[in-house]
Coordinates of C-alpha atoms and ligand atoms in Angstrom, one line a residue:
M1 CA 5.1 -12.3 12.4
P2 CA 5.8 -9.1 10.4
S3 CA 6.8 -6.3 12.7
S4 CA 4.0 -3.8 12.8
Q5 CA 6.5 -1.1 12.1
R6 CA 7.6 -2.4 8.8
R7 CA 4.6 -4.0 7.2
P8 CA 3.4 -2.2 4.1
R9 CA 0.2 -0.6 4.0
P10 CA -2.6 -3.1 3.7
G11 CA -5.0 -2.7 0.8
Q12 CA -2.6 -0.9 -1.5
A13 CA -1.6 -3.7 -3.8
S14 CA -0.2 -2.4 -7.0
T15 CA -2.2 -2.8 -10.1
V16 CA 0.8 -4.0 -12.1
S17 CA 0.2 -6.5 -14.7
P18 CA 3.0 -8.5 -16.2
A19 CA 4.4 -6.8 -19.2
N20 CA 6.3 -8.4 -22.0
E21 CA 8.5 -5.6 -23.1
N22 CA 12.3 -5.9 -23.1
R23 CA 13.5 -4.0 -20.1
P24 CA 16.9 -3.4 -18.9
V25 CA 17.9 -5.3 -15.8
D26 CA 16.8 -3.4 -12.7
A27 CA 14.2 -1.5 -14.8
P28 CA 11.2 -3.5 -14.1
E29 CA 7.8 -3.2 -15.6
P30 CA 6.1 0.1 -15.6
L31 CA 3.5 0.8 -13.0
D32 CA 0.8 2.6 -14.7
P33 CA -0.7 5.2 -12.5
S34 CA -3.1 6.2 -15.1
Q35 CA -4.9 2.9 -14.8
A36 CA -8.4 3.1 -13.7
T37 CA -7.9 2.2 -10.1
N38 CA -5.0 4.5 -9.5
P39 CA -5.7 8.2 -8.7
A40 CA -2.0 8.8 -8.5
V41 CA -2.3 11.9 -10.6
A42 CA -5.1 14.4 -10.8
P43 CA -4.9 17.9 -11.8
V44 CA -6.4 19.7 -8.9
S45 CA -8.9 21.3 -11.3
D46 CA -10.3 17.8 -12.0
R47 CA -13.3 17.7 -9.8
R48 CA -13.7 14.0 -9.5
P49 CA -16.3 12.4 -7.4
S50 CA -14.8 10.5 -4.5
A51 CA -15.8 7.1 -5.8
D52 CA -13.2 7.8 -8.5
S53 CA -10.4 7.4 -6.0
A54 CA -8.5 4.2 -5.4
G55 CA -10.4 1.7 -3.3
G56 CA -13.4 4.1 -3.4
P57 CA -16.8 2.8 -2.6
V58 CA -17.7 -0.2 -4.7
P59 CA -21.1 0.3 -6.4
A60 CA -23.7 -2.1 -5.1
S61 CA -24.6 -4.8 -7.6
P62 CA -27.9 -4.2 -9.3
P63 CA -30.8 -6.2 -8.0
S64 CA -31.3 -9.4 -9.9
A65 CA -33.7 -9.2 -12.8
P66 CA -37.1 -10.7 -12.4
G67 CA -37.2 -14.2 -13.5
T68 CA -33.5 -14.9 -12.6
P69 CA -33.3 -18.5 -11.4
A70 CA -32.8 -19.0 -7.6
S71 CA -29.1 -18.8 -6.9
S72 CA -29.0 -22.2 -5.2
P73 CA -31.1 -25.1 -4.0
G74 CA -33.0 -24.2 -0.9
G75 CA -31.7 -20.6 -1.0
L76 CA -28.5 -21.7 0.8
L77 CA -26.3 -19.3 -1.0
D78 CA -29.0 -16.6 -1.0
S79 CA -28.6 -16.3 2.7
I80 CA -24.8 -16.2 2.5
F81 CA -24.6 -13.7 -0.3
S82 CA -27.6 -11.6 0.7
S83 CA -26.5 -8.1 0.2
K84 CA -28.6 -6.7 3.0
S85 CA -26.6 -6.8 6.2
E86 CA -28.1 -6.8 9.6
L87 CA -25.1 -5.0 11.0
F88 CA -23.8 -2.7 8.3
R89 CA -25.7 0.5 7.4
G90 CA -24.3 0.7 3.9
S91 CA -21.0 0.3 2.3
R92 CA -18.4 -1.7 4.2
E93 CA -15.7 0.4 2.6
V94 CA -16.2 2.9 5.5
L95 CA -13.9 0.6 7.6
R96 CA -11.3 0.2 4.9
D97 CA -7.9 2.0 4.9
S98 CA -8.6 3.5 1.6
Y99 CA -11.7 5.4 2.9
V100 CA -11.0 9.0 3.7
P101 CA -13.4 9.9 6.6
S102 CA -14.8 13.4 6.6
R103 CA -13.4 14.1 10.1
L104 CA -10.0 13.1 11.4
P105 CA -10.3 13.5 15.2
H106 CA -7.0 14.3 17.0
R107 CA -5.3 15.3 13.8
E108 CA -6.6 18.9 13.6
Q109 CA -3.2 20.4 14.3
Q110 CA -1.4 18.3 11.7
L111 CA -4.1 19.0 9.2
R112 CA -3.7 22.7 9.8
Q113 CA 0.1 22.5 9.5
V114 CA 0.0 20.6 6.2
A115 CA -2.7 22.9 4.8
E116 CA -0.6 26.0 5.8
I117 CA 2.4 24.6 4.1
L118 CA 0.6 23.7 0.8
G119 CA -1.7 26.7 0.9
P120 CA 0.6 29.0 -1.1
A121 CA 0.1 26.7 -4.1
L122 CA -3.4 28.1 -4.4
R123 CA -1.9 31.5 -5.0
G124 CA 0.5 30.2 -7.5
D125 CA 3.5 30.1 -5.1
L126 CA 5.7 27.0 -4.8
P127 CA 5.2 25.4 -1.3
S128 CA 8.2 24.3 0.7
N129 CA 9.1 20.6 0.5
L130 CA 7.6 18.8 3.5
L131 CA 8.5 15.7 5.3
I132 CA 5.8 14.0 7.3
Y133 CA 6.8 11.2 9.6
G134 CA 5.3 9.1 12.3
K135 CA 4.7 5.4 13.0
I136 CA 2.4 3.3 10.9
G137 CA -1.3 4.0 11.4
T138 CA -0.9 7.5 12.8
G139 CA -3.0 9.1 10.1
K140 CA -0.3 10.5 7.8
T141 CA -1.8 9.2 4.6
A142 CA -5.3 10.1 5.6
V143 CA -4.3 13.7 6.5
V144 CA -2.5 14.2 3.2
A145 CA -5.5 12.7 1.3
Q146 CA -7.9 15.1 3.1
V147 CA -5.8 18.1 2.4
R148 CA -5.6 17.0 -1.2
Q149 CA -9.4 16.7 -1.4
D150 CA -9.7 20.1 0.1
L151 CA -7.3 21.7 -2.2
Q152 CA -9.1 20.1 -5.2
R153 CA -12.4 21.6 -3.9
R154 CA -11.0 25.1 -3.6
S155 CA -8.9 25.3 -6.7
D156 CA -10.3 26.2 -10.0
A157 CA -9.1 25.1 -13.4
A158 CA -6.9 28.2 -13.6
S159 CA -4.8 27.5 -10.5
G160 CA -2.6 25.1 -12.4
I161 CA -1.8 22.7 -9.5
T162 CA -1.2 19.0 -10.2
F163 CA -1.2 16.5 -7.3
I164 CA 0.6 13.2 -7.7
T165 CA 0.4 10.6 -5.0
L166 CA 2.6 7.5 -5.2
N167 CA 3.1 4.8 -2.8
C168 CA 6.8 4.0 -2.9
G169 CA 6.2 0.7 -1.2
N170 CA 4.8 -0.7 -4.5
I171 CA 7.6 0.6 -6.7
D172 CA 10.7 -1.6 -7.3
T173 CA 13.4 0.7 -8.4
P174 CA 14.3 4.4 -8.7
Y175 CA 14.0 3.8 -12.5
S176 CA 10.4 2.8 -12.2
L177 CA 9.7 5.7 -9.8
L178 CA 10.9 8.3 -12.3
Q179 CA 9.2 6.5 -15.2
T180 CA 5.9 6.3 -13.3
I181 CA 6.1 10.0 -12.3
A182 CA 6.9 10.9 -15.9
N183 CA 4.1 8.9 -17.4
T184 CA 1.5 10.5 -15.1
F185 CA 2.0 13.6 -17.2
A186 CA 1.7 11.8 -20.6
K187 CA -1.5 12.8 -22.3
T188 CA -1.3 10.3 -25.1
E189 CA 0.2 6.8 -25.5
A190 CA 2.8 8.2 -27.8
E191 CA 4.1 10.6 -25.1
R192 CA 4.6 7.8 -22.6
I193 CA 8.2 6.9 -21.7
P194 CA 8.7 3.3 -22.7
T195 CA 10.8 0.9 -20.6
G196 CA 14.2 0.4 -22.0
W197 CA 15.4 3.9 -22.1
S198 CA 18.5 4.9 -20.2
L199 CA 18.0 6.5 -16.8
D200 CA 19.3 9.8 -18.2
R201 CA 16.9 9.7 -21.0
V202 CA 14.0 8.9 -18.7
Q203 CA 15.0 11.9 -16.5
S204 CA 15.0 14.4 -19.4
G205 CA 11.8 12.9 -20.8
M206 CA 10.2 13.4 -17.4
R207 CA 11.3 17.0 -17.3
R208 CA 9.9 17.6 -20.7
L209 CA 6.6 16.1 -19.7
M210 CA 6.5 18.1 -16.5
D211 CA 7.2 21.3 -18.4
A212 CA 4.5 20.5 -20.9
R213 CA 2.1 20.3 -17.9
G214 CA 3.5 23.4 -16.3
G215 CA 2.3 25.0 -13.1
I216 CA 2.9 23.7 -9.6
L217 CA 3.4 19.9 -9.2
L218 CA 2.8 18.5 -5.7
L219 CA 4.5 15.1 -5.5
V220 CA 3.5 13.0 -2.5
L221 CA 6.0 10.1 -2.0
D222 CA 4.2 8.0 0.5
E223 CA 6.2 5.4 2.4
V224 CA 9.3 7.0 0.9
D225 CA 11.4 5.3 3.6
R226 CA 10.8 2.0 1.9
L227 CA 12.2 3.2 -1.4
V228 CA 15.3 4.6 0.3
A229 CA 15.9 1.5 2.3
R230 CA 15.7 -0.5 -0.9
S231 CA 17.7 1.6 -3.2
G232 CA 19.3 4.6 -1.6
D233 CA 18.5 8.3 -1.9
N234 CA 19.9 9.1 -5.4
V235 CA 16.4 9.4 -6.8
L236 CA 15.5 11.9 -4.1
Y237 CA 18.5 13.9 -4.9
T238 CA 17.4 14.0 -8.6
L239 CA 13.9 15.1 -7.7
S240 CA 14.9 17.6 -5.0
Q241 CA 17.1 19.6 -7.4
I242 CA 14.9 19.3 -10.5
N243 CA 13.5 22.8 -10.1
T244 CA 16.9 24.1 -11.3
E245 CA 16.3 22.4 -14.6
L246 CA 12.5 22.8 -15.1
E247 CA 11.3 25.7 -17.2
T248 CA 7.6 26.2 -16.8
A249 CA 6.8 23.7 -14.0
R250 CA 7.9 23.7 -10.4
L251 CA 7.9 20.7 -8.1
A252 CA 7.3 20.5 -4.4
I253 CA 7.9 17.1 -2.7
L254 CA 5.9 15.8 0.3
G255 CA 7.8 12.8 1.6
V256 CA 5.8 10.6 4.0
S257 CA 7.8 8.1 6.2
N258 CA 6.8 5.5 8.6
D259 CA 10.4 5.4 9.8
L260 CA 11.1 8.1 12.4
K261 CA 14.8 7.9 11.7
F262 CA 14.4 8.1 8.0
T263 CA 16.4 11.3 7.6
N264 CA 19.5 9.7 9.1
H265 CA 19.7 7.6 6.0
L266 CA 19.8 10.6 3.7
D267 CA 22.7 12.4 2.3
A268 CA 23.1 15.9 4.0
R269 CA 22.1 17.8 0.8
V270 CA 19.0 15.7 0.2
R271 CA 18.0 15.9 3.9
S272 CA 18.2 19.7 4.0
R273 CA 16.1 20.0 0.8
L274 CA 13.4 17.6 1.8
N275 CA 13.3 18.8 5.4
E276 CA 12.4 22.4 4.6
E277 CA 9.4 21.7 6.8
K278 CA 8.6 18.7 8.9
I279 CA 5.7 17.4 10.8
L280 CA 5.7 14.6 13.3
F281 CA 2.6 12.5 13.8
P282 CA 2.5 11.0 17.3
P283 CA 0.9 7.6 18.0
Y284 CA -2.7 7.7 19.3
D285 CA -3.5 6.7 22.8
A286 CA -6.4 4.4 23.7
T287 CA -8.9 7.2 24.3
Q288 CA -8.1 8.9 21.0
L289 CA -8.5 5.6 19.2
Q290 CA -11.9 5.2 20.8
D291 CA -12.9 8.6 19.3
I292 CA -11.7 7.5 15.9
L293 CA -13.5 4.2 16.1
R294 CA -16.7 5.6 17.4
D295 CA -16.9 8.0 14.4
R296 CA -16.4 5.1 12.0
A297 CA -18.7 2.7 13.8
R298 CA -21.4 5.3 13.6
E299 CA -21.0 5.6 9.9
A300 CA -20.5 1.9 9.2
F301 CA -23.1 0.1 11.4
R302 CA -26.8 0.2 12.1
D303 CA -27.9 1.8 15.4
G304 CA -27.5 -0.4 18.4
V305 CA -25.5 -3.3 16.9
V306 CA -22.2 -2.5 18.6
D307 CA -22.2 -3.7 22.2
P308 CA -20.6 -1.7 24.9
G309 CA -17.0 -2.6 25.3
V310 CA -16.3 -3.4 21.6
V311 CA -14.8 -0.1 20.7
E312 CA -12.9 0.1 24.0
R313 CA -11.4 -3.3 23.5
C314 CA -10.4 -2.6 19.9
A315 CA -8.8 0.6 21.0
A316 CA -7.0 -1.0 23.9
Y317 CA -5.5 -3.7 21.7
A318 CA -4.4 -1.2 19.1
A319 CA -3.0 1.2 21.7
L320 CA -0.6 -1.6 22.7
E321 CA 0.4 -1.9 19.1
N322 CA 2.0 1.5 18.9
G323 CA -1.3 3.4 18.8
D324 CA -2.0 2.2 15.3
A325 CA -5.4 3.4 14.0
R326 CA -5.2 1.0 11.1
R327 CA -4.9 -1.9 13.5
A328 CA -7.9 -0.6 15.5
L329 CA -10.1 -0.3 12.5
A330 CA -9.0 -3.7 11.2
L331 CA -10.1 -5.2 14.5
L332 CA -13.5 -3.6 14.4
R333 CA -13.9 -4.7 10.8
L334 CA -13.0 -8.3 11.5
A335 CA -15.1 -8.3 14.7
A336 CA -18.1 -7.4 12.5
E337 CA -17.1 -10.1 10.1
M338 CA -17.0 -12.6 12.9
A339 CA -20.4 -11.5 14.1
E340 CA -21.8 -11.9 10.6
R341 CA -20.5 -15.3 10.3
D342 CA -22.0 -16.3 13.7
H343 CA -25.3 -14.8 12.3
A344 CA -25.2 -12.6 15.4
K345 CA -27.5 -9.6 15.7
R346 CA -24.8 -7.6 17.5
I347 CA -21.1 -7.3 17.6
T348 CA -19.8 -8.3 21.1
P349 CA -16.4 -8.0 22.9
D350 CA -16.0 -11.7 22.3
H351 CA -16.0 -11.1 18.5
V352 CA -13.1 -8.6 19.1
V353 CA -11.1 -11.3 20.8
K354 CA -11.7 -13.7 17.9
A355 CA -10.8 -10.9 15.5
K356 CA -7.6 -10.2 17.3
N357 CA -6.5 -13.9 16.8
R358 CA -7.5 -13.7 13.2
L359 CA -5.8 -10.5 12.5
E360 CA -2.2 -11.8 12.8
Q361 CA -2.9 -14.1 9.8
D362 CA -4.5 -11.4 7.8
I363 CA -1.6 -9.1 8.3
I364 CA 0.7 -11.6 6.7
I365 CA -1.6 -11.8 3.7
D366 CA -1.9 -8.0 3.4
C367 CA 1.9 -7.8 3.8
C368 CA 2.4 -10.1 0.8
R369 CA -0.2 -8.4 -1.3
T370 CA 1.5 -5.0 -1.0
L371 CA 5.1 -6.1 -1.9
P372 CA 6.6 -4.7 -5.1
P373 CA 6.2 -6.9 -8.1
H374 CA 9.6 -8.5 -8.2
C375 CA 9.6 -9.0 -4.5
K376 CA 6.3 -10.9 -4.9
V377 CA 7.8 -13.1 -7.5
L378 CA 10.8 -13.8 -5.3
L379 CA 8.6 -14.7 -2.3
Y380 CA 6.5 -17.0 -4.5
A381 CA 9.7 -18.7 -5.7
I382 CA 10.8 -19.1 -2.1
L383 CA 7.5 -20.6 -1.1
Q384 CA 7.5 -23.0 -4.0
S385 CA 11.0 -24.2 -3.2
F386 CA 10.2 -24.5 0.5
E387 CA 7.0 -26.3 -0.2
R388 CA 8.8 -28.9 -2.4
R389 CA 11.7 -29.4 0.0
R390 CA 10.4 -28.6 3.4
T391 CA 13.9 -27.6 4.4
G392 CA 16.0 -24.4 4.1
V393 CA 16.8 -23.2 0.6
L394 CA 20.0 -21.6 -0.4
T395 CA 20.0 -18.1 -1.9
G396 CA 21.6 -19.4 -5.2
E397 CA 18.7 -21.8 -5.7
V398 CA 16.2 -19.2 -4.8
Y399 CA 17.7 -16.8 -7.3
D400 CA 17.5 -19.5 -10.0
S401 CA 13.8 -20.2 -9.3
Y402 CA 13.0 -16.5 -9.1
R403 CA 14.7 -16.0 -12.5
R404 CA 12.8 -18.9 -14.1
L405 CA 9.5 -17.6 -12.7
A406 CA 10.2 -14.0 -13.8
E407 CA 11.0 -15.2 -17.3
R408 CA 7.8 -17.2 -17.5
L409 CA 5.9 -14.1 -16.5
G410 CA 7.6 -12.1 -19.2
L411 CA 9.6 -10.0 -16.7
Q412 CA 13.2 -9.1 -17.1
P413 CA 14.8 -10.6 -13.9
L414 CA 16.6 -8.2 -11.6
H415 CA 20.3 -8.7 -10.7
A416 CA 21.2 -11.1 -8.0
R417 CA 22.2 -8.1 -5.9
S418 CA 18.8 -6.5 -6.0
I419 CA 17.2 -9.8 -5.2
S420 CA 19.6 -10.2 -2.2
N421 CA 18.3 -6.8 -1.0
Y422 CA 14.7 -8.2 -1.4
V423 CA 15.7 -11.3 0.6
S424 CA 16.7 -8.9 3.4
E425 CA 13.5 -6.9 3.0
L426 CA 11.3 -10.1 3.3
E427 CA 13.3 -11.0 6.3
S428 CA 12.8 -7.7 8.0
L429 CA 9.0 -8.0 7.3
G430 CA 9.1 -11.3 9.2
L431 CA 8.0 -13.4 6.2
I432 CA 11.2 -15.5 6.0
R433 CA 14.2 -16.1 8.1
A434 CA 17.7 -16.2 6.5
T435 CA 20.7 -17.6 8.3
I436 CA 24.3 -17.3 7.0
V437 CA 25.8 -20.7 6.3
S438 CA 29.3 -21.5 5.5
R439 CA 30.0 -23.5 2.4
G440 CA 33.6 -24.4 2.9
R441 CA 35.8 -22.9 0.2
G442 CA 32.7 -21.9 -1.6
G443 CA 32.3 -19.0 0.8
R444 CA 29.2 -18.1 2.7
T445 CA 25.6 -18.0 1.6
R446 CA 22.2 -17.6 3.2
E447 CA 19.8 -20.3 3.9
I448 CA 16.2 -19.3 3.8
I449 CA 13.3 -20.7 5.8
V450 CA 9.7 -19.6 5.4
D451 CA 8.2 -18.0 8.5
V452 CA 4.6 -17.9 7.4
P453 CA 1.9 -20.6 6.9
I454 CA 2.5 -21.8 3.3
S455 CA -1.1 -23.0 3.0
E456 CA -2.4 -19.5 3.5
T457 CA 0.3 -17.5 1.9
M458 CA 0.6 -19.3 -1.4
P459 CA -3.1 -19.0 -2.4
A460 CA -3.0 -15.4 -1.4
L461 CA -0.2 -14.7 -3.8
E462 CA -1.8 -16.8 -6.5
E463 CA -4.8 -14.6 -6.4
D464 CA -2.6 -11.7 -7.4
P465 CA -2.9 -11.1 -11.2
L466 CA 0.9 -10.8 -11.4
I467 CA 1.5 -14.3 -10.0
A468 CA -1.7 -16.1 -11.2
P469 CA -0.2 -17.2 -14.6
V470 CA 2.4 -19.3 -12.8
G471 CA 0.2 -20.3 -9.8
R472 CA -0.9 -23.9 -9.2
P473 CA -4.2 -24.9 -10.7
K474 CA -7.0 -24.4 -8.3
P475 CA -8.9 -27.4 -7.1
R476 CA -12.6 -27.1 -7.8
G477 CA -14.3 -25.1 -5.1
Q478 CA -11.2 -23.8 -3.6
M479 CA -11.8 -20.3 -4.8
L480 CA -15.1 -20.1 -3.0
L481 CA -13.7 -21.6 0.2
T482 CA -10.7 -19.4 0.2
N483 CA -12.6 -16.2 -0.4
F484 CA -15.3 -17.1 2.0
D485 CA -12.7 -18.0 4.6
N486 CA -11.1 -14.7 4.3
P487 CA -13.2 -12.2 2.4
A488 CA -10.9 -9.4 3.1
R489 CA -8.4 -11.0 0.8
T490 CA -10.2 -10.5 -2.5
G491 CA -13.5 -8.8 -2.4
P492 CA -14.6 -5.6 -0.9
F493 CA -14.5 -6.4 2.8
Ligands
LIG1 P1 -0.4 6.0 8.2 O1 -0.4 6.6 6.8 O2 0.2 6.9 9.2 O3 0.1 4.7 8.3 P2 -3.2 6.1 7.7 O4 -3.4 7.5 7.4 O5 -3.2 5.1 6.6 O6 -1.9 5.9 8.6 O7 -4.4 5.7 8.7 C1 -4.7 4.3 9.0 C2 -6.2 4.2 9.0 O8 -6.7 4.9 10.2 C3 -6.9 4.8 7.9 O9 -8.1 4.1 7.6 C4 -7.3 6.2 8.3 O10 -8.5 6.7 7.7 C5 -7.6 5.9 9.8 N1 -7.2 7.1 10.6 C6 -6.0 7.4 11.0 N2 -6.1 8.6 11.8 C7 -7.4 8.9 11.8 C8 -8.1 9.9 12.5 N3 -7.5 10.8 13.2 N4 -9.4 9.9 12.4 C9 -10.1 9.0 11.7 N5 -9.5 8.0 11.0 C10 -8.1 7.9 11.1
LIG2 MG1 0.5 5.7 5.2

């Protein structure tokens, strides 16, 4: 079971598609934050409607045209796919992680602190760098998103603030981080930094693009602890001293970490620069979680459909899990899903119990979905080998299978060393177990065993556009069953 501390944020799968360019080793495919679903960068003056943001509300499908044939004999599928829900008031997105609620109960103090630190940007002054840290599900991302929305509302086109939000959990290497940041500023295709440049050239290209944008750049590095655990803090050093080299732009960094001891892993200079201000987000207790859930339940569900005890039970379970609001919301969402499947008119505490059992499995799937691209390919290679052999697989073999898969996908394989780090990361997420085995004079290697249900995990990865081209052919009907079985995996809700 992945530890709740380390699992990546569900629902934030990267939108990477396999690219065919020649890339240097360890400089994987570019993540393109300018793609439609990624609001990574938005000049604050861009007043976008909220539906424009990642995972924003999905527009309801238009009603079927008159004369459209019945969707299935006897209306069987009509009843399943009927868009009108007895439980939900409107969009189910309200219960998703990507939804930014209008109110964040029990985070007033943190909201005020973040706003006070970023506020000077509205007057054209560079804010201090800020480090936000707290366990998973303590509202860090939500608070930053809300302050960002608020800043966007208040600023006008003249204020020259650009907000960039990146989730470092989805980014493989420091190289792709810098390239991604740089390309958020590229206005045309020709300005984009291609993959294949040296790191130095990417850095100077990034500075040039930043200066061309000018003004104050607020860079949010969410889950920055994952990047540092993976590849050290050099990239943070580069970013934290960039103002000495920029001419017209100035950068402030907001690091967000799920690891409370994150700063212990930083070089003293980087630590003191990033730590100019820091804010701790404490875990929620059960009563606070109830308040959060009640707000959301009111927004999400029709009146009277949530039985007494439902919110309390979700909150109690999540309070035991480090006060994780994400876990609490996921339980409520799944409980509603269980109720719908039972064709129940109300959500009951029993549905919460069922949801709790189900959640473990979904966390694994979410965890896989949010891995960085090469790590996904590696995990798929491990699953394939394990499925064939049903015994432990040695790292050398795993690396070979990974390399073959990466090549088939048009990706330049990473070095064995990077892959070895990813093996450790997959192990720390609880997806695999690796034990050191001695190979006589051949030295020591690691034997890998899969620690998740293959029958669930492989299809989940195969649904990922990155892995799909090398996935197994789908038996007829599997798609429907898989999706229906776990709608959270593909569709909205
Ligand atoms: P973190 O970034 O600390 O892991 P998030 O900000 O992603 O946590 O929060 C997880 C989920 O819980 C999100 O759906 C978020 O909207 C919700 N949430 C967290 N704190 C609050 C709060 N105080 N009020 C309402 N919703 C909250
Ligand atoms: Mg977060």
